[in-house]
Amino acid sequence: MIAGPVALAFRSGGFFDEARSIAATVACLLLALAALAWTRPPLPRGPGLVLLGGLAGLTAWTALSSGWAPDPERARDDLVRLALYTVAFALAASAWSSRSRLRLVEPLVAVGVLAVVGYGLAGRLVPGIVELESSLSAAGRLEQPLTYWNAMGALAAIGFVLCARVAGEPERPAVMRAAAAAASAPLGMGVYLSFSRGALGALAAGLVALVALAPHRPQLRALGLCVAAGGLAALASSLFAGVESLAGGLSEREREGAVVSAILALLVAGAALVQLRLARAEAGGSRSSERLRLPVPPAAVAGLAIVLLLAAPILAASFDRGPSEGGGQGATAARFSDLGSNRYQYWEVALTAFASNPLQGVGSGGFEVEWRREREIEESARDAHSLELETAAELGLVGLLLLALVLGGAAACGRAAFRADPRLAAGPCAALVTWAWHSALDWDWEMPALTLPALVLAGVLAAAAGPRMLSSA
């Protein structure tokens, strides 16, 4: 469940039919094997069962909608994806029966994200060794291996939030906390090089949630360190066009990549050493893990963290060189100060489709047909770039109700898990806020390598929120 999304990431994020079908088949086989091993199936209960029911309902309703969908093949693709998500969540909510095992999921998911983002960065930092494809539509933005820059930015943001949480958790081993702080540097660089405004906003939302859920001294110190390391890494990458936008010849890009690699290595080592020292100092203190009584609300502290986080891209935008030669016009920091987007047109068409078919929608996968019919700009689009609006357009009020069960069930799992075990729940909750924010602005639902980690974390919360007592071993 943890390695699967990483493998899918190297198959275009699982977006296409073959990889998605293989993943669904493997997930079903795993569930069948697990069912044979269980004496009593530990299915999720309470809010976890609501979430599972919502996913199962969406799967069934999508299957029914193929009867009126304009493109049955697209409806079948959606059905396979939903079956994968339903089985994956059922596994994630049932696989772990102890607190110690649940606590392993958070850092392991972060390691998987780091592997994916690190591979994409390698194509820029060591281009003579790692050669990655670059599409014209990406225009120099970080897109590999998912093949979509916004998804890469969102995945890096989820990893960043998880690493910030692990680095700030006093119960974690000091070495693990230091490694998490070190990982924030390449992950921050990954968020920046995607040039995704949605990913940056999702990261901000996730960090606000993290501060609100864990306003303790160690967490705030670790958050400040991670933001500093990630921001400096992003700033360093912005100073070299070969790294920022893939501009220039191979020899020039290799030279600039070597310089940025050296800077990144220093930032990684520095963040690890500082966090290691902080962890050891906190271990000797008696008040390090107390809830911090701030003279200002936690939201204000979170706001300061976000200002620091935004400082790097804003500073880079002030020195922006404009479009780079060689097709790098999309990789420009000026994007962070521009809210222009075609999403407004996508959303308008989705709302029009919903208004014309409010109960059952136009059918799963039908947005693309509606877009071709109603669009006012010459651009192809398969998805509405919003989970909620696309669900409304394609599956109508019934689909929206089922989606509300999924999202509401996840929120209820987070609330119950946080009440039962705040230390365990804070990181997954903040990461899910990051995913939810971005999925409302893009087609994350169609990218299993991005959505499956969120479902695994939701499974952790469902297990922690369940009525069965989690042992400490």
XYZ file of N, CA, C and O in Angstrom, residues 47 50-51 401-415:
72
model
N -16.790 6.426 11.725
C -16.544 7.309 10.573
C -15.771 6.618 9.454
O -15.944 6.961 8.280
N -18.231 5.009 7.268
C -18.901 6.012 6.431
C -18.060 6.326 5.193
O -18.565 6.380 4.069
N -16.754 6.509 5.415
C -15.857 6.790 4.296
C -15.845 5.624 3.309
O -15.947 5.820 2.087
N -23.591 13.643 -3.004
C -23.904 13.112 -1.678
C -22.912 12.023 -1.283
O -22.421 11.988 -0.156
N -22.589 11.154 -2.223
C -21.631 10.083 -1.935
C -20.237 10.644 -1.698
O -19.500 10.171 -0.820
N -19.866 11.665 -2.471
C -18.572 12.300 -2.250
C -18.529 12.984 -0.888
O -17.493 12.973 -0.197
N -19.657 13.565 -0.484
C -19.723 14.182 0.843
C -19.501 13.141 1.936
O -18.884 13.431 2.974
N -19.978 11.915 1.723
C -19.722 10.847 2.686
C -18.231 10.530 2.761
O -17.691 10.275 3.837
N -17.565 10.557 1.609
C -16.128 10.284 1.580
C -15.361 11.379 2.315
O -14.577 11.105 3.242
N -15.575 12.618 1.928
C -14.834 13.726 2.534
C -15.249 13.944 3.985
O -14.402 14.189 4.860
N -16.552 13.864 4.247
C -17.018 14.021 5.624
C -16.551 12.879 6.512
O -16.195 13.090 7.684
N -16.527 11.663 5.958
C -16.022 10.533 6.725
C -14.561 10.688 7.059
O -14.121 10.370 8.179
N -13.771 11.193 6.102
C -12.346 11.433 6.365
C -12.169 12.482 7.456
O -11.326 12.330 8.352
N -12.969 13.558 7.386
C -12.882 14.600 8.415
C -13.281 14.052 9.783
O -12.649 14.355 10.805
N -14.328 13.222 9.823
C -14.766 12.642 11.088
C -13.719 11.667 11.640
O -13.495 11.602 12.852
N -13.063 10.916 10.750
C -11.971 10.029 11.188
C -10.849 10.860 11.809
O -10.294 10.489 12.852
N -10.523 11.964 11.159
C -9.470 12.815 11.687
C -9.823 13.378 13.044
O -8.987 13.401 13.958
N -11.072 13.803 13.220
C -11.494 14.371 14.500
C -11.461 13.322 15.601
O -10.936 13.569 16.700
